[in-house]
Coordinates of N, CA and C and ligand atoms in Angstrom, one line a residue:
X28 N -79.2 -43.6 -28.3 CA -78.9 -43.7 -29.7 C -77.7 -44.5 -30.0
X29 N -76.6 -44.4 -29.2 CA -75.4 -45.1 -29.4 C -75.0 -46.0 -28.2
X30 N -76.0 -46.3 -27.4 CA -75.8 -47.2 -26.2 C -75.1 -48.5 -26.6
X31 N -74.0 -48.8 -25.9 CA -73.3 -50.1 -26.1 C -72.3 -50.0 -27.2
X32 N -72.2 -48.9 -27.9 CA -71.2 -48.8 -29.0 C -69.9 -48.3 -28.5
X33 N -68.8 -48.8 -29.1 CA -67.5 -48.5 -28.8 C -67.0 -47.6 -29.9
X34 N -66.5 -46.3 -29.5 CA -66.1 -45.3 -30.5 C -64.7 -44.8 -30.3
X35 N -64.0 -44.5 -31.4 CA -62.7 -44.0 -31.3 C -62.7 -42.7 -32.2
X36 N -62.1 -41.6 -31.6 CA -62.0 -40.3 -32.3 C -60.6 -39.9 -32.3
X37 N -60.0 -39.6 -33.5 CA -58.6 -39.2 -33.5 C -58.6 -37.6 -33.5
X38 N -57.5 -37.1 -33.0 CA -57.3 -35.6 -32.9 C -58.5 -35.0 -32.1
X39 N -58.8 -35.7 -31.0 CA -59.9 -35.3 -30.2 C -59.7 -34.3 -29.1
X40 N -58.5 -33.7 -29.0 CA -58.2 -32.8 -27.9 C -58.9 -31.4 -28.0
X41 N -59.3 -31.1 -29.1 CA -60.0 -29.7 -29.3 C -60.8 -29.7 -30.5
X42 N -61.5 -28.6 -30.7 CA -62.2 -28.3 -32.0 C -63.3 -29.4 -32.3
X43 N -63.4 -29.7 -33.5 CA -64.4 -30.7 -34.0 C -64.2 -32.1 -33.4
X44 N -63.0 -32.5 -33.2 CA -62.8 -33.8 -32.6 C -63.3 -33.9 -31.2
X45 N -63.0 -32.8 -30.4 CA -63.5 -32.8 -29.0 C -65.0 -32.8 -29.0
X46 N -65.6 -31.9 -29.8 CA -67.1 -31.8 -29.8 C -67.7 -33.2 -30.3
X47 N -67.0 -33.8 -31.2 CA -67.5 -35.1 -31.6 C -67.5 -36.2 -30.5
X48 N -66.3 -36.2 -29.8 CA -66.2 -37.1 -28.7 C -67.3 -36.9 -27.7
X49 N -67.6 -35.6 -27.4 CA -68.6 -35.3 -26.4 C -70.0 -35.7 -27.0
X50 N -70.3 -35.5 -28.2 CA -71.6 -35.8 -28.8 C -71.8 -37.3 -28.8
X51 N -70.8 -38.1 -29.1 CA -70.9 -39.5 -29.1 C -71.1 -40.1 -27.7
X52 N -70.3 -39.5 -26.7 CA -70.4 -39.9 -25.3 C -71.8 -39.6 -24.8
X53 N -72.3 -38.4 -25.1 CA -73.7 -38.0 -24.7 C -74.8 -38.9 -25.2
X54 N -74.5 -39.5 -26.4 CA -75.5 -40.4 -27.1 C -75.4 -41.8 -26.5
X55 N -74.4 -42.0 -25.6 CA -74.4 -43.3 -24.9 C -73.2 -44.2 -25.3
X56 N -72.3 -43.7 -26.3 CA -71.2 -44.5 -26.7 C -70.1 -44.5 -25.6
X57 N -69.3 -45.6 -25.6 CA -68.0 -45.6 -24.8 C -67.0 -45.0 -25.8
X58 N -66.4 -43.9 -25.4 CA -65.5 -43.2 -26.4 C -64.1 -43.2 -25.9
X59 N -63.2 -43.6 -26.9 CA -61.8 -43.4 -26.7 C -61.3 -42.3 -27.6
X60 N -60.7 -41.3 -26.9 CA -60.3 -40.1 -27.6 C -58.8 -40.1 -27.7
X61 N -58.2 -39.8 -28.9 CA -56.8 -39.7 -29.0 C -56.3 -38.3 -29.4
X62 N -55.0 -38.1 -29.0 CA -54.4 -36.8 -29.3 C -52.9 -37.0 -29.3
X63 N -52.1 -36.1 -29.9 CA -50.7 -36.3 -30.0 C -50.1 -36.3 -28.6
X64 N -50.6 -35.5 -27.7 CA -50.1 -35.3 -26.4 C -50.9 -36.1 -25.4
X65 N -50.3 -37.0 -24.6 CA -51.1 -37.9 -23.7 C -51.8 -37.1 -22.6
X66 N -51.1 -36.1 -22.0 CA -51.8 -35.3 -21.0 C -53.0 -34.6 -21.5
X67 N -52.8 -33.9 -22.6 CA -54.0 -33.2 -23.2 C -55.1 -34.2 -23.6
X68 N -54.7 -35.4 -24.1 CA -55.8 -36.4 -24.4 C -56.5 -36.8 -23.2
X69 N -55.8 -37.0 -22.1 CA -56.5 -37.4 -20.9 C -57.4 -36.3 -20.4
X70 N -56.9 -35.0 -20.4 CA -57.8 -33.9 -20.0 C -59.0 -33.7 -20.8
X71 N -58.8 -33.9 -22.1 CA -59.9 -33.7 -23.1 C -60.9 -34.8 -22.9
X72 N -60.4 -36.1 -22.6 CA -61.4 -37.2 -22.4 C -62.2 -36.9 -21.2
X73 N -61.6 -36.4 -20.1 CA -62.4 -36.1 -18.9 C -63.4 -35.0 -19.2
X74 N -63.0 -34.0 -20.0 CA -63.9 -32.9 -20.3 C -65.1 -33.3 -21.2
X75 N -64.8 -34.3 -22.0 CA -65.8 -34.8 -23.0 C -66.7 -35.9 -22.5
X76 N -66.4 -36.4 -21.3 CA -67.1 -37.6 -20.8 C -66.7 -38.9 -21.6
X77 N -65.5 -38.8 -22.2 CA -65.0 -40.0 -22.9 C -64.4 -41.0 -21.8
X78 N -64.4 -42.3 -22.2 CA -63.9 -43.3 -21.3 C -62.4 -43.2 -21.1
X79 N -61.6 -42.9 -22.1 CA -60.2 -42.7 -22.0 C -59.6 -41.8 -23.0
X80 N -58.4 -41.3 -22.7 CA -57.7 -40.4 -23.6 C -56.3 -41.0 -23.8
X81 N -55.9 -41.3 -25.1 CA -54.6 -41.9 -25.4 C -53.8 -41.1 -26.3
X82 N -52.5 -41.3 -26.3 CA -51.6 -40.6 -27.2 C -51.5 -41.3 -28.5
X83 N -51.6 -40.6 -29.6 CA -51.5 -41.2 -30.9 C -51.2 -40.1 -32.0
X84 N -50.1 -40.3 -32.7 CA -49.7 -39.5 -33.9 C -50.2 -40.3 -35.1
X85 N -51.2 -39.8 -35.8 CA -51.8 -40.6 -36.9 C -50.8 -40.8 -38.1
X86 N -49.7 -40.0 -38.1 CA -48.7 -40.2 -39.2 C -47.9 -41.5 -39.0
X87 N -48.0 -42.1 -37.8 CA -47.3 -43.3 -37.5 C -48.2 -44.5 -37.7
X88 N -48.0 -45.2 -38.9 CA -48.9 -46.3 -39.3 C -49.0 -47.4 -38.2
X89 N -47.8 -47.7 -37.7 CA -47.7 -48.8 -36.8 C -48.4 -48.5 -35.5
X90 N -48.2 -47.2 -35.0 CA -48.8 -46.8 -33.8 C -50.3 -46.8 -33.9
X91 N -50.8 -46.4 -35.1 CA -52.3 -46.4 -35.3 C -52.8 -47.8 -35.3
X92 N -52.2 -48.7 -36.0 CA -52.6 -50.1 -36.0 C -52.6 -50.7 -34.6
X93 N -51.5 -50.5 -33.9 CA -51.4 -51.1 -32.5 C -52.5 -50.5 -31.6
X94 N -52.7 -49.2 -31.7 CA -53.7 -48.6 -30.8 C -55.1 -49.1 -31.1
X95 N -55.5 -49.1 -32.4 CA -56.8 -49.5 -32.8 C -57.1 -50.9 -32.4
X96 N -56.1 -51.8 -32.7 CA -56.2 -53.2 -32.3 C -56.4 -53.3 -30.8
X97 N -55.6 -52.5 -30.0 CA -55.7 -52.6 -28.6 C -57.0 -52.2 -28.0
X98 N -57.6 -51.1 -28.6 CA -58.9 -50.6 -28.2 C -60.0 -51.7 -28.5
X99 N -59.9 -52.3 -29.7 CA -60.9 -53.3 -30.0 C -60.8 -54.5 -29.1
X100 N -59.5 -54.9 -28.7 CA -59.3 -56.0 -27.9 C -59.8 -55.7 -26.5
X101 N -59.5 -54.5 -26.0 CA -59.9 -54.2 -24.6 C -61.5 -54.2 -24.5
X102 N -62.1 -53.7 -25.5 CA -63.6 -53.5 -25.4 C -64.4 -54.7 -26.1
X103 N -63.6 -55.6 -26.7 CA -64.3 -56.7 -27.3 C -64.8 -56.4 -28.7
X104 N -64.7 -55.2 -29.2 CA -65.2 -54.8 -30.5 C -64.9 -53.3 -30.8
X105 N -65.1 -52.9 -32.0 CA -65.0 -51.4 -32.3 C -66.1 -51.1 -33.3
X106 N -67.0 -50.2 -32.9 CA -68.2 -49.9 -33.8 C -68.0 -48.7 -34.6
X107 N -67.3 -47.7 -34.0 CA -67.3 -46.3 -34.7 C -65.9 -45.8 -34.7
X108 N -65.4 -45.3 -35.8 CA -64.2 -44.6 -35.8 C -64.3 -43.3 -36.6
X109 N -63.9 -42.2 -36.0 CA -63.9 -40.9 -36.6 C -62.5 -40.4 -36.8
X110 N -62.0 -40.5 -38.1 CA -60.7 -40.0 -38.5 C -60.7 -38.5 -38.7
X111 N -60.5 -37.8 -37.5 CA -60.7 -36.4 -37.5 C -59.3 -35.6 -37.6
X112 N -58.2 -36.2 -37.1 CA -57.0 -35.5 -37.0 C -56.6 -34.9 -38.4
X113 N -56.2 -33.6 -38.4 CA -55.8 -33.0 -39.6 C -55.2 -31.6 -39.3
X114 N -54.5 -31.1 -40.3 CA -53.8 -29.8 -40.2 C -54.1 -29.0 -41.5
X115 N -54.0 -27.7 -41.3 CA -54.2 -26.8 -42.5 C -53.2 -25.7 -42.4
X116 N -52.5 -25.5 -43.5 CA -51.6 -24.4 -43.6 C -51.7 -23.8 -45.0
X117 N -52.0 -22.5 -45.0 CA -52.2 -21.9 -46.3 C -50.8 -21.5 -47.0
X118 N -50.8 -21.6 -48.3 CA -49.6 -21.1 -49.0 C -50.0 -20.9 -50.5
X119 N -49.7 -19.7 -51.0 CA -49.9 -19.5 -52.5 C -48.9 -20.4 -53.2
X120 N -49.3 -20.8 -54.5 CA -48.6 -21.8 -55.3 C -47.0 -21.5 -55.2
X121 N -46.6 -20.3 -55.5 CA -45.2 -20.0 -55.5 C -44.5 -20.1 -54.2
X122 N -45.2 -20.2 -53.1 CA -44.7 -20.2 -51.8 C -44.7 -21.6 -51.1
X123 N -45.2 -22.6 -51.9 CA -45.3 -23.9 -51.3 C -44.0 -24.6 -51.1
X124 N -43.6 -24.9 -49.8 CA -42.4 -25.6 -49.5 C -42.6 -27.1 -49.5
X125 N -41.6 -27.8 -49.8 CA -41.7 -29.3 -49.8 C -42.1 -29.8 -48.4
X126 N -41.7 -29.2 -47.4 CA -42.0 -29.6 -46.0 C -43.5 -29.5 -45.8
X127 N -44.1 -28.4 -46.3 CA -45.6 -28.2 -46.2 C -46.3 -29.4 -46.9
X128 N -45.8 -29.7 -48.1 CA -46.4 -30.9 -48.8 C -46.3 -32.1 -48.0
X129 N -45.1 -32.4 -47.5 CA -44.9 -33.6 -46.7 C -45.8 -33.7 -45.5
X130 N -45.8 -32.6 -44.7 CA -46.6 -32.7 -43.4 C -48.1 -32.8 -43.7
X131 N -48.5 -32.0 -44.7 CA -50.0 -32.0 -44.9 C -50.4 -33.4 -45.5
X132 N -49.7 -33.9 -46.4 CA -50.1 -35.2 -47.0 C -49.9 -36.3 -46.0
X133 N -48.8 -36.3 -45.2 CA -48.6 -37.4 -44.2 C -49.7 -37.3 -43.1
X134 N -50.1 -36.2 -42.7 CA -51.2 -36.1 -41.6 C -52.5 -36.3 -42.2
X135 N -52.9 -35.5 -43.2 CA -54.3 -35.6 -43.7 C -54.6 -36.8 -44.5
X136 N -53.7 -37.1 -45.4 CA -54.0 -38.3 -46.3 C -53.5 -39.6 -45.7
X137 N -52.2 -39.7 -45.4 CA -51.7 -41.0 -44.9 C -52.3 -41.2 -43.5
X138 N -52.4 -40.2 -42.7 CA -53.0 -40.4 -41.4 C -54.4 -40.9 -41.4
X139 N -55.2 -40.3 -42.3 CA -56.6 -40.8 -42.5 C -56.6 -42.2 -43.0
X140 N -55.8 -42.5 -44.0 CA -55.7 -43.8 -44.5 C -55.3 -44.9 -43.5
X141 N -54.3 -44.6 -42.7 CA -53.9 -45.5 -41.6 C -55.1 -45.8 -40.7
X142 N -55.8 -44.7 -40.4 CA -56.9 -44.9 -39.4 C -58.0 -45.7 -40.0
X143 N -58.4 -45.5 -41.3 CA -59.4 -46.2 -41.9 C -59.0 -47.7 -42.1
X144 N -57.7 -47.9 -42.5 CA -57.2 -49.3 -42.6 C -57.4 -50.1 -41.3
X145 N -56.9 -49.4 -40.2 CA -56.9 -50.1 -38.9 C -58.3 -50.3 -38.5
X146 N -59.2 -49.3 -38.7 CA -60.6 -49.5 -38.3 C -61.2 -50.6 -39.1
X147 N -61.0 -50.7 -40.4 CA -61.6 -51.8 -41.2 C -61.1 -53.1 -40.7
X148 N -59.9 -53.3 -40.4 CA -59.4 -54.6 -39.9 C -60.1 -55.0 -38.6
X149 N -60.3 -54.0 -37.7 CA -60.9 -54.3 -36.4 C -62.4 -54.6 -36.5
X150 N -63.0 -53.9 -37.5 CA -64.5 -54.1 -37.7 C -64.9 -55.3 -38.5
X151 N -63.9 -55.8 -39.3 CA -64.2 -56.9 -40.2 C -64.6 -58.1 -39.5
X152 N -64.1 -58.3 -38.3 CA -64.4 -59.6 -37.5 C -65.9 -59.6 -37.2
X153 N -66.5 -58.5 -36.8 CA -67.9 -58.5 -36.5 C -68.8 -58.2 -37.7
X154 N -68.2 -57.8 -38.8 CA -68.9 -57.5 -40.0 C -69.9 -56.4 -39.8
X155 N -69.5 -55.4 -39.0 CA -70.4 -54.2 -38.8 C -69.5 -53.0 -38.3
X156 N -69.9 -51.8 -38.7 CA -69.1 -50.7 -38.2 C -69.4 -49.4 -39.0
X157 N -69.0 -48.3 -38.5 CA -69.2 -47.0 -39.2 C -68.0 -46.1 -39.0
X158 N -67.5 -45.7 -40.2 CA -66.3 -44.8 -40.2 C -66.7 -43.5 -40.8
X159 N -66.2 -42.4 -40.2 CA -66.4 -41.0 -40.8 C -65.0 -40.4 -40.9
X160 N -64.7 -39.8 -42.0 CA -63.5 -39.1 -42.2 C -63.8 -37.6 -42.4
X161 N -62.8 -36.7 -42.1 CA -63.0 -35.3 -42.2 C -62.4 -34.8 -43.5
X162 N -63.3 -34.6 -44.5 CA -62.9 -33.9 -45.7 C -63.1 -32.4 -45.5
X163 N -63.4 -31.6 -46.6 CA -63.6 -30.2 -46.4 C -64.3 -29.6 -47.7
X164 N -65.0 -28.6 -47.5 CA -65.6 -27.9 -48.7 C -64.5 -27.5 -49.7
X165 N -63.3 -27.2 -49.1 CA -62.1 -26.8 -49.9 C -61.7 -27.9 -50.8
X166 N -61.8 -29.1 -50.3 CA -61.4 -30.3 -51.1 C -62.4 -30.6 -52.2
X167 N -63.6 -30.2 -52.1 CA -64.6 -30.4 -53.1 C -64.6 -29.3 -54.2
X168 N -64.2 -28.1 -53.8 CA -64.3 -27.0 -54.8 C -63.0 -26.2 -55.1
X169 N -61.9 -26.5 -54.3 CA -60.7 -25.8 -54.4 C -60.7 -24.4 -53.8
X170 N -59.6 -23.8 -53.5 CA -59.5 -22.5 -52.8 C -58.1 -21.9 -53.1
X171 N -58.1 -20.7 -53.5 CA -56.8 -20.0 -53.8 C -56.0 -19.9 -52.5
X172 N -54.8 -20.2 -52.6 CA -53.9 -20.2 -51.4 C -54.0 -21.4 -50.6
X173 N -54.8 -22.4 -51.0 CA -54.9 -23.6 -50.2 C -54.8 -24.9 -51.1
X174 N -53.9 -24.8 -52.1 CA -53.8 -25.9 -53.0 C -53.4 -27.2 -52.3
X175 N -52.5 -27.2 -51.4 CA -52.0 -28.4 -50.8 C -53.1 -29.0 -49.9
X176 N -53.7 -28.1 -49.1 CA -54.8 -28.6 -48.2 C -55.9 -29.1 -49.0
X177 N -56.3 -28.4 -50.1 CA -57.4 -28.8 -50.9 C -57.2 -30.2 -51.5
X178 N -55.9 -30.4 -52.0 CA -55.6 -31.7 -52.6 C -55.7 -32.8 -51.6
X179 N -55.2 -32.5 -50.4 CA -55.3 -33.5 -49.3 C -56.7 -33.8 -48.9
X180 N -57.6 -32.9 -48.9 CA -59.0 -33.1 -48.5 C -59.8 -33.8 -49.6
X181 N -59.4 -33.5 -50.9 CA -60.0 -34.2 -52.0 C -59.6 -35.7 -51.9
X182 N -58.4 -36.0 -51.5 CA -57.9 -37.4 -51.3 C -58.7 -38.0 -50.2
X183 N -59.0 -37.3 -49.1 CA -59.7 -37.8 -48.0 C -61.1 -38.2 -48.4
X184 N -61.8 -37.3 -49.2 CA -63.1 -37.7 -49.7 C -63.1 -38.9 -50.5
X185 N -62.0 -39.1 -51.3 CA -62.0 -40.3 -52.1 C -61.5 -41.6 -51.3
X186 N -60.9 -41.4 -50.2 CA -60.7 -42.5 -49.3 C -62.0 -43.0 -48.8
X187 N -62.9 -42.1 -48.5 CA -64.3 -42.5 -48.0 C -65.0 -43.2 -49.1
X188 N -65.0 -42.6 -50.3 CA -65.8 -43.2 -51.5 C -65.3 -44.6 -51.8
X189 N -64.0 -44.7 -51.8 CA -63.4 -46.0 -52.3 C -63.5 -47.0 -51.2
X190 N -63.2 -46.7 -49.9 CA -63.3 -47.6 -48.8 C -64.8 -48.1 -48.7
X191 N -65.7 -47.2 -48.9 CA -67.1 -47.6 -48.8 C -67.5 -48.7 -49.8
X192 N -66.9 -48.5 -51.0 CA -67.2 -49.6 -52.1 C -66.5 -50.9 -51.7
X193 N -65.3 -50.8 -51.1 CA -64.6 -52.0 -50.7 C -65.2 -52.7 -49.5
X194 N -65.7 -52.0 -48.6 CA -66.1 -52.5 -47.3 C -67.6 -52.8 -47.1
X195 N -68.4 -52.3 -48.0 CA -69.9 -52.4 -47.9 C -70.3 -53.8 -47.6
X196 N -69.8 -54.8 -48.4 CA -70.2 -56.2 -48.2 C -69.8 -56.8 -46.9
X197 N -68.9 -56.1 -46.2 CA -68.5 -56.5 -44.9 C -69.3 -55.8 -43.8
X198 N -70.3 -55.1 -44.2 CA -71.2 -54.4 -43.2 C -70.6 -53.1 -42.7
X199 N -69.5 -52.6 -43.3 CA -68.9 -51.4 -42.8 C -69.2 -50.2 -43.7
X200 N -69.8 -49.2 -43.1 CA -70.1 -48.0 -43.8 C -69.0 -46.9 -43.6
X201 N -68.7 -46.2 -44.7 CA -67.7 -45.2 -44.6 C -68.2 -43.9 -45.3
X202 N -68.3 -42.8 -44.6 CA -68.7 -41.6 -45.1 C -67.7 -40.5 -44.7
X203 N -67.8 -39.4 -45.4 CA -67.0 -38.2 -45.1 C -68.0 -37.0 -44.8
X204 N -67.5 -36.1 -43.9 CA -68.2 -34.8 -43.8 C -67.2 -33.8 -44.4
X205 N -67.8 -32.8 -45.1 CA -67.1 -31.7 -45.7 C -67.5 -30.4 -45.1
X206 N -66.9 -30.0 -43.9 CA -67.3 -28.8 -43.3 C -66.9 -27.6 -44.1
X207 N -67.7 -26.5 -43.9 CA -67.3 -25.2 -44.5 C -66.4 -24.5 -43.5
X208 N -66.6 -23.3 -43.2 CA -65.7 -22.6 -42.2 C -66.3 -22.7 -40.8
X209 N -65.6 -23.5 -40.0 CA -66.0 -23.8 -38.6 C -65.1 -23.1 -37.7
X210 N -65.6 -22.4 -36.7 CA -64.8 -21.6 -35.7 C -64.1 -22.6 -34.7
X211 N -62.8 -22.8 -35.1 CA -61.9 -23.6 -34.2 C -60.5 -23.0 -34.2
X212 N -59.6 -23.6 -33.5 CA -58.2 -23.1 -33.6 C -57.6 -23.1 -35.0
X213 N -58.1 -24.1 -35.8 CA -57.7 -24.3 -37.2 C -57.9 -23.0 -38.0
X214 N -59.1 -22.3 -37.7 CA -59.5 -21.2 -38.5 C -59.3 -19.9 -37.7
X215 N -58.6 -19.9 -36.6 CA -58.5 -18.8 -35.7 C -57.6 -17.7 -36.4
X216 N -56.9 -18.0 -37.4 CA -56.0 -17.0 -38.1 C -56.8 -16.2 -39.1
X217 N -58.1 -16.5 -39.3 CA -58.9 -15.7 -40.2 C -59.1 -14.3 -39.7
X218 N -58.9 -13.3 -40.6 CA -59.2 -11.9 -40.2 C -60.7 -11.7 -40.1
X219 N -61.1 -10.6 -39.4 CA -62.5 -10.3 -39.3 C -63.1 -10.1 -40.7
X220 N -62.3 -9.5 -41.5 CA -62.7 -9.2 -42.9 C -63.0 -10.5 -43.6
X221 N -62.1 -11.5 -43.5 CA -62.2 -12.8 -44.1 C -63.5 -13.5 -43.6
X222 N -63.7 -13.4 -42.2 CA -64.8 -14.1 -41.6 C -66.1 -13.4 -42.2
X223 N -66.1 -12.1 -42.3 CA -67.3 -11.4 -42.8 C -67.6 -11.8 -44.2
X224 N -66.5 -12.0 -45.0 CA -66.7 -12.3 -46.4 C -67.3 -13.7 -46.5
X225 N -66.8 -14.7 -45.7 CA -67.4 -16.0 -45.7 C -68.8 -16.0 -45.3
X226 N -69.1 -15.2 -44.2 CA -70.5 -15.2 -43.8 C -71.4 -14.6 -44.9
X227 N -70.9 -13.6 -45.6 CA -71.6 -13.0 -46.7 C -71.9 -14.0 -47.8
X228 N -71.1 -15.1 -48.0 CA -71.3 -16.1 -49.0 C -72.1 -17.3 -48.5
X229 N -72.5 -17.2 -47.2 CA -73.2 -18.3 -46.6 C -74.7 -18.0 -46.4
X230 N -75.5 -18.7 -47.1 CA -77.0 -18.5 -47.0 C -77.5 -18.5 -45.6
X231 N -77.0 -19.4 -44.7 CA -77.4 -19.4 -43.3 C -76.8 -18.3 -42.5
X232 N -76.0 -17.5 -43.1 CA -75.5 -16.2 -42.5 C -74.7 -16.3 -41.2
X233 N -73.9 -17.3 -41.0 CA -73.0 -17.4 -39.9 C -71.9 -18.4 -40.2
X234 N -70.9 -18.4 -39.4 CA -69.9 -19.5 -39.5 C -70.4 -20.7 -38.7
X235 N -69.7 -21.9 -38.9 CA -70.2 -23.1 -38.3 C -69.5 -23.2 -36.9
X236 N -70.2 -24.1 -36.1 CA -69.6 -24.4 -34.8 C -69.1 -25.9 -34.8
X237 N -68.2 -26.2 -33.9 CA -67.8 -27.7 -33.9 C -69.0 -28.6 -33.6
X238 N -70.0 -28.1 -32.9 CA -71.2 -28.9 -32.6 C -72.0 -29.2 -33.9
X239 N -72.0 -28.2 -34.8 CA -72.7 -28.4 -36.1 C -72.2 -29.6 -36.8
X240 N -70.8 -29.8 -36.8 CA -70.2 -30.9 -37.4 C -70.4 -32.2 -36.6
X241 N -70.2 -32.1 -35.3 CA -70.3 -33.2 -34.4 C -71.7 -33.9 -34.5
X242 N -72.7 -33.0 -34.6 CA -74.1 -33.6 -34.7 C -74.3 -34.4 -36.0
X243 N -73.7 -33.9 -37.1 CA -73.9 -34.6 -38.3 C -73.1 -35.9 -38.3
X244 N -71.9 -35.9 -37.6 CA -71.1 -37.1 -37.5 C -71.9 -38.1 -36.6
X245 N -72.5 -37.7 -35.6 CA -73.3 -38.5 -34.7 C -74.4 -39.2 -35.5
X246 N -75.0 -38.5 -36.4 CA -76.1 -39.1 -37.2 C -75.5 -40.1 -38.1
X247 N -74.4 -39.8 -38.8 CA -73.8 -40.7 -39.8 C -73.3 -42.0 -39.2
X248 N -72.9 -42.0 -37.9 CA -72.4 -43.2 -37.3 C -73.5 -44.0 -36.6
X249 N -74.7 -43.4 -36.6 CA -75.8 -44.1 -35.9 C -76.6 -45.0 -36.9
X250 N -77.4 -45.8 -36.3 CA -78.2 -46.8 -37.1 C -79.3 -46.0 -37.9
X251 N -79.5 -44.7 -37.6 CA -80.4 -43.9 -38.4 C -79.9 -43.7 -39.8
X252 N -78.5 -43.9 -40.0 CA -77.9 -43.7 -41.3 C -77.5 -45.1 -41.9
X253 N -78.2 -46.1 -41.5 CA -77.8 -47.5 -41.8 C -77.7 -47.8 -43.3
X254 N -78.4 -47.0 -44.2 CA -78.3 -47.2 -45.7 C -77.5 -46.1 -46.4
X255 N -76.7 -45.4 -45.6 CA -75.9 -44.3 -46.2 C -74.4 -44.7 -46.1
X256 N -73.8 -44.8 -47.3 CA -72.3 -45.0 -47.3 C -71.7 -44.4 -48.6
X257 N -70.4 -44.1 -48.5 CA -69.7 -43.5 -49.7 C -70.1 -42.0 -50.0
X258 N -70.7 -41.3 -49.0 CA -71.2 -40.0 -49.2 C -70.2 -38.9 -48.6
X259 N -70.3 -37.8 -49.2 CA -69.5 -36.6 -48.7 C -70.5 -35.6 -48.3
X260 N -70.8 -35.4 -47.0 CA -71.9 -34.6 -46.6 C -71.4 -33.2 -46.3
X261 N -71.8 -32.2 -47.0 CA -71.4 -30.8 -46.8 C -72.1 -30.3 -45.5
X262 N -71.3 -29.7 -44.6 CA -71.8 -29.1 -43.4 C -71.3 -27.6 -43.4
X263 N -72.0 -26.8 -44.1 CA -71.4 -25.5 -44.5 C -72.3 -24.3 -44.6
X264 N -73.6 -24.5 -44.1 CA -74.5 -23.4 -44.1 C -74.9 -23.0 -45.5
X265 N -74.5 -23.8 -46.5 CA -74.8 -23.5 -47.9 C -73.7 -22.6 -48.6
X266 N -72.6 -22.5 -47.9 CA -71.5 -21.6 -48.4 C -71.1 -22.0 -49.8
X267 N -71.0 -20.9 -50.6 CA -70.5 -21.1 -52.0 C -69.1 -20.5 -52.1
X268 N -68.1 -21.3 -52.3 CA -66.8 -20.8 -52.4 C -66.5 -20.1 -53.7
Ligands
NAD311 P1 -58.1 -28.2 -34.8 O1 -56.7 -27.7 -35.2 O2 -58.8 -27.5 -33.7 O3 -58.0 -29.7 -34.3 C1 -57.2 -30.7 -35.1 C2 -56.8 -31.8 -34.2 O4 -56.0 -32.7 -34.9 C3 -56.0 -31.3 -33.0 O5 -56.4 -32.0 -31.8 C4 -54.6 -31.7 -33.4 O6 -53.7 -31.9 -32.3 C5 -54.9 -33.0 -34.1 N1 -53.8 -33.5 -35.0 C6 -53.1 -32.8 -35.9 N2 -52.1 -33.5 -36.4 C7 -52.2 -34.7 -35.8 C8 -51.4 -35.9 -35.9 N3 -50.4 -36.1 -36.7 N4 -51.8 -37.0 -35.1 C9 -52.8 -36.9 -34.2 N5 -53.6 -35.7 -34.1 C10 -53.2 -34.7 -34.9 O7 -58.9 -28.3 -36.1 P2 -60.5 -28.6 -36.4 O8 -61.0 -27.4 -37.0 O9 -61.2 -29.2 -35.2 O10 -60.4 -29.7 -37.5 C11 -60.7 -31.0 -37.4 C12 -60.7 -31.7 -38.7 O11 -61.7 -31.0 -39.5 C13 -59.4 -31.5 -39.5 O12 -59.2 -32.7 -40.3 C14 -59.7 -30.4 -40.4 O13 -58.9 -30.4 -41.6 C15 -61.2 -30.6 -40.7 N6 -61.9 -29.4 -41.2 C16 -62.0 -28.3 -40.4 C17 -62.6 -27.1 -40.9 C18 -62.7 -25.9 -40.1 O14 -63.2 -24.8 -40.6 N7 -62.3 -25.8 -38.8 C19 -63.2 -27.2 -42.2 C20 -63.1 -28.3 -42.9 C21 -62.5 -29.4 -42.4

């Protein structure tokens, strides 16, 4: 399905990023996985069947640009980029600290933007490519105690919608996935009561797995999705927030 494709996944050391790197590699792509920590990135790459694991902090625009250019140069092209790196910290409105605003927006919004910009530059030469960014059901509907995260993920969804409009004529598709509650380290702080409440509001009657999201991303970056761009695809079991 993805034979001969060169793919890059940010924040790939665990959770949805790791599952995505594995899914793309299993589908035949040559995958470069990145993480903040080089050792963890190399270990994760080996575990996922990725070609290499590199250190990258997505908040560093110059580092993102240099790494993406380097990957495209080494492999002669770049077909697929998944801007997955992200953080989530809950805080009620009255408890939101400036530092939380800064770290969330610089990682989720600026980090995604840097990745999409660098990907677009690398893909522009061949006039083909597929980019997926990680939005969230929370960014589409809002969530009490998650105002900063929700705002950041609404921005991510609109990065996909806007970039898709700008890059379509260059043969580059940009889509977002908006997962519901997926069982990863990011959501490991949820109490059993909170999990049960979410499952109760989910028609499919369970929480999501990283593979649920990875499989949808694999579809979106494949040629099977060749006429799909600018979409925000919910992967949430029908969860109603
Ligand atoms: P996770 O915490 O397990 O993994 C996130 C990854 O991003 C980690 O590898 C982390 O090291 C990396 N990362 C964080 N900041 C980074 C930075 N500055 N530079 C590079 N890497 C960085 O989380 P996950 O659940 O796998 O989430 C992956 C993405 O999916 C995130 O963008 C998250 O917001 C989004 N998402 C997750 C859920 C969920 O329920 N788990 C729901 C909706 C959206």
